[in-house]
XYZ file of N, CA and C in Angstrom:
351
model
N -88.353 127.326 138.496
C -88.240 127.555 139.958
C -88.820 126.374 140.717
N -88.076 126.017 141.680
C -88.487 124.852 142.414
C -89.315 125.189 143.674
N -90.470 124.695 143.896
C -91.313 125.039 145.010
C -91.071 124.170 146.121
N -91.366 124.628 147.281
C -91.108 124.036 148.544
C -92.235 123.061 148.761
N -92.006 121.934 149.445
C -93.016 120.929 149.820
C -93.967 121.510 150.828
N -95.273 121.002 150.650
C -96.382 121.578 151.420
C -96.090 121.422 152.930
N -95.386 120.432 153.438
C -95.139 120.341 154.902
C -94.168 121.514 155.300
N -93.223 121.851 154.352
C -92.295 122.913 154.853
C -92.926 124.178 154.884
N -93.687 124.514 153.864
C -94.509 125.775 153.724
C -95.366 125.884 155.020
N -96.221 124.904 155.174
C -97.129 124.818 156.309
C -96.524 125.102 157.630
N -95.425 124.330 157.928
C -94.953 124.476 159.222
C -94.089 125.684 159.355
N -93.497 126.247 158.252
C -92.854 127.528 158.257
C -93.838 128.701 158.642
N -94.940 128.622 157.903
C -95.939 129.648 158.141
C -96.561 129.618 159.516
N -96.723 128.348 160.033
C -97.282 128.113 161.375
C -96.264 128.577 162.385
N -95.009 128.322 162.193
C -93.969 128.856 163.039
C -93.837 130.405 163.096
N -93.962 130.960 161.970
C -93.837 132.428 161.924
C -95.066 133.077 162.620
N -96.291 132.471 162.217
C -97.583 133.013 162.928
C -97.370 132.926 164.393
N -96.877 131.777 164.873
C -96.864 131.579 166.380
C -95.899 132.673 167.003
N -94.865 133.091 166.311
C -93.995 134.232 166.851
C -94.823 135.395 167.178
N -95.652 135.706 166.146
C -96.453 136.935 166.256
C -97.436 136.708 167.371
N -98.154 135.573 167.359
C -99.220 135.322 168.371
C -98.603 135.326 169.807
N -97.500 134.843 169.889
C -96.929 134.733 171.345
C -96.553 136.173 171.788
N -96.089 137.054 170.940
C -95.868 138.387 171.349
C -97.198 139.095 171.542
N -98.182 138.796 170.762
C -99.533 139.464 170.983
C -100.216 139.106 172.269
N -99.986 137.826 172.673
C -100.655 137.375 173.934
C -99.834 137.681 175.104
N -98.458 137.538 175.042
C -97.692 137.661 176.239
C -96.630 138.764 176.260
N -96.406 139.405 175.106
C -95.311 140.348 175.036
C -95.576 141.588 176.026
N -96.816 141.906 176.229
C -97.263 142.964 177.029
C -96.962 142.780 178.604
N -96.613 141.659 178.893
C -96.388 141.356 180.294
C -95.027 142.126 180.871
N -94.188 142.544 179.977
C -93.182 143.282 180.423
C -93.359 144.794 180.485
N -94.619 145.126 180.137
C -95.080 146.508 180.074
C -96.292 146.806 180.959
N -96.244 146.332 182.239
C -97.385 146.393 182.973
C -97.912 147.718 183.428
N -96.965 148.781 183.183
C -97.428 150.142 183.346
C -98.315 150.800 182.181
N -98.196 150.032 180.997
C -98.985 150.629 179.897
C -100.487 150.346 180.210
N -101.361 151.302 179.736
C -102.833 151.229 179.963
C -103.349 150.006 179.181
N -104.302 149.361 179.807
C -104.853 148.050 179.212
C -105.448 148.295 177.863
N -106.145 149.427 177.578
C -106.730 149.554 176.307
C -105.555 149.610 175.268
N -104.443 150.217 175.592
C -103.315 150.364 174.678
C -102.716 148.998 174.323
N -102.618 148.133 175.369
C -102.040 146.846 175.262
C -103.042 145.995 174.368
N -104.276 146.140 174.600
C -105.223 145.410 173.696
C -105.183 145.816 172.284
N -105.065 147.124 172.053
C -104.954 147.654 170.603
C -103.773 147.110 169.929
N -102.551 147.269 170.615
C -101.314 146.763 170.128
C -101.181 145.267 169.829
N -101.864 144.522 170.844
C -101.936 143.012 170.745
C -102.884 142.680 169.533
N -103.873 143.421 169.222
C -104.659 142.984 168.143
C -103.935 143.423 166.741
N -103.114 144.422 166.770
C -102.272 144.724 165.727
C -101.353 143.703 165.402
N -100.714 143.120 166.438
C -99.701 142.094 166.191
C -100.493 140.789 165.732
N -101.608 140.589 166.287
C -102.352 139.332 165.951
C -102.877 139.424 164.500
N -103.062 140.683 163.902
C -103.511 140.699 162.464
C -102.499 139.987 161.594
N -101.123 140.224 161.917
C -100.066 139.715 161.135
C -100.034 138.085 161.429
N -100.405 137.709 162.549
C -100.429 136.278 162.862
C -101.542 135.607 162.033
N -102.605 136.291 161.791
C -103.634 135.717 160.966
C -103.238 135.752 159.483
N -102.489 136.656 159.100
C -101.995 136.716 157.709
C -101.190 135.505 157.381
N -100.617 134.845 158.359
C -99.770 133.715 158.149
C -100.498 132.357 158.563
N -101.235 132.526 159.597
C -102.029 131.333 160.134
C -103.046 130.725 159.062
N -103.837 131.664 158.552
C -104.927 131.236 157.742
C -104.427 130.611 156.353
N -103.319 131.125 155.767
C -102.741 130.436 154.584
C -102.088 129.187 154.964
N -101.521 129.175 155.987
C -100.815 127.909 156.427
C -101.804 126.756 156.541
N -103.000 127.004 157.158
C -104.086 125.964 157.245
C -104.601 125.633 155.846
N -104.746 126.631 155.041
C -105.425 126.480 153.745
C -104.462 125.608 152.958
N -103.267 125.928 152.919
C -102.167 125.197 152.087
C -101.933 123.785 152.670
N -101.919 123.717 154.037
C -101.583 122.388 154.676
C -102.701 121.396 154.719
N -104.140 121.971 154.600
C -105.190 121.016 154.697
C -105.303 120.154 153.323
N -105.341 118.975 153.446
C -105.325 118.114 152.319
C -104.135 117.150 152.496
N -103.007 117.819 152.743
C -101.867 117.003 152.982
C -101.876 116.466 154.442
N -102.313 117.503 155.373
C -102.539 117.010 156.694
C -104.064 117.153 157.009
N -104.527 116.379 157.936
C -105.961 116.431 158.279
C -106.075 117.703 159.175
N -107.235 118.161 159.539
C -107.479 119.340 160.419
C -106.784 118.876 161.752
N -107.043 117.659 162.297
C -106.479 117.219 163.622
C -105.036 117.297 163.535
N -104.343 116.880 162.463
C -102.926 116.905 162.372
C -102.392 118.433 162.362
N -103.198 119.336 161.547
C -102.779 120.771 161.640
C -102.843 121.260 162.949
N -103.931 121.069 163.671
C -104.050 121.562 165.014
C -102.914 121.036 166.026
N -102.652 119.706 165.729
C -101.438 119.094 166.748
C -100.163 119.772 166.277
N -99.871 120.081 165.127
C -98.662 120.740 164.709
C -98.739 122.122 165.305
N -99.794 122.824 165.221
C -99.938 124.171 165.868
C -99.665 124.180 167.241
N -100.251 123.157 167.990
C -99.937 123.037 169.526
C -98.609 122.756 169.850
N -97.943 121.988 169.148
C -96.440 121.592 169.364
C -95.676 122.915 169.222
N -95.892 123.577 167.992
C -95.128 124.781 167.717
C -95.488 125.794 168.763
N -96.695 125.957 169.131
C -97.103 127.051 170.122
C -96.272 126.708 171.470
N -96.142 125.502 171.958
C -95.506 125.096 173.170
C -94.024 125.425 173.016
N -93.425 125.026 171.883
C -92.071 125.233 171.584
C -91.664 126.734 171.588
N -92.426 127.503 170.870
C -92.205 128.978 170.773
C -92.416 129.620 172.114
N -93.432 129.082 172.793
C -93.728 129.759 174.101
C -92.508 129.433 175.137
N -92.162 128.155 175.133
C -91.014 127.768 176.019
C -89.754 128.756 175.847
N -89.449 129.004 174.549
C -88.289 129.789 174.207
C -88.575 131.186 174.579
N -89.817 131.701 174.331
C -90.158 133.034 174.739
C -90.179 133.211 176.125
N -90.722 132.470 176.911
C -90.763 132.522 178.318
C -89.347 132.643 178.943
N -88.461 131.752 178.503
C -87.116 131.863 179.123
C -86.255 133.014 178.524
N -86.214 133.188 177.255
C -85.444 134.277 176.567
C -85.945 135.711 176.789
N -87.239 135.809 176.560
C -87.906 137.214 176.637
C -88.436 137.564 177.988
N -89.170 136.680 178.662
C -89.742 136.919 179.956
C -88.741 136.687 181.087
N -87.772 135.944 180.793
C -86.767 135.541 181.788
C -87.368 134.725 182.909
N -88.296 133.849 182.490
C -89.038 132.934 183.468
C -88.490 131.571 183.278
N -88.039 130.923 184.276
C -87.427 129.589 184.051
C -88.628 128.588 183.759
N -88.155 127.478 183.098
C -89.016 126.356 182.977
C -88.587 125.249 183.996
N -89.520 124.747 184.630
C -89.189 123.762 185.641
C -89.400 122.301 185.111
N -89.072 121.445 185.879
C -89.187 119.989 185.474
C -90.539 119.666 185.160
N -91.551 120.130 185.843
C -93.050 119.758 185.675
C -93.423 120.357 184.381
N -92.941 121.611 183.998
C -93.324 122.190 182.688
C -92.848 121.244 181.501
N -91.582 120.869 181.656
C -90.935 120.068 180.613
C -91.755 118.573 180.516
N -91.973 118.052 181.710
C -92.748 116.849 181.772
C -94.073 116.926 180.955
N -94.864 118.001 181.339
C -96.121 118.230 180.702
C -96.000 118.419 179.245
N -94.940 119.178 178.708
C -94.719 119.409 177.339
C -94.440 118.027 176.734
N -93.661 117.210 177.450
C -93.335 115.805 176.890
C -94.503 115.006 176.716
N -95.498 115.155 177.568
C -96.740 114.355 177.456
C -97.582 114.768 176.298
N -97.491 116.182 175.976
C -98.111 116.646 174.874
C -97.456 115.985 173.528
N -96.125 116.086 173.602
C -95.254 115.420 172.453
C -95.704 114.006 172.247
N -95.946 113.212 173.361
C -96.411 111.846 173.235
C -97.733 111.814 172.594
N -98.606 112.734 172.880
C -99.937 112.852 172.278
C -99.836 113.005 170.728
N -98.844 113.861 170.378
C -98.696 114.224 168.968
C -98.215 112.914 168.205
N -97.440 112.148 168.929
C -96.970 110.799 168.318
C -98.219 110.024 167.979
N -99.106 109.924 168.933
C -100.374 109.092 168.567
C -101.186 109.809 167.557
N -101.221 110.928 167.360
C -101.893 111.632 166.223
C -101.283 111.175 164.959
N -100.100 111.319 164.825
C -99.308 111.106 163.534
C -98.900 109.727 163.203
N -98.898 108.882 164.163
C -98.395 107.467 163.885
C -99.478 106.797 162.915
N -98.915 106.129 161.918
C -99.830 105.423 161.070
C -100.080 104.091 161.575
N -101.308 103.942 162.154
C -101.802 102.613 162.773
C -102.345 101.658 161.618
N -102.016 100.440 161.939
C -102.321 99.320 160.894
C -103.865 99.036 161.005
């Protein structure tokens, strides 16, 4: 059986964990009538599954990636997932300033990953 490369496993797990976390943090915004205690309990339940993916992603990825690189991957994935979630689930548009800000974060990621001589 052929195993997947560490970057594929790490990024795949981080992507899946971010889907859970985005719903845990922002999914309740469509249910403003729900009691806050219930929203918190449901969010914690969803976040549990995020941790089941996030912790192994960092454990598997560390060594191939530095901790700073893992955090950068996480943040880029977080913004990508959030942007799609915001538009598709919350029906909130992204404006030029959001995209520009995300672009600056992507430029920051370039500086983290570029191999400097």
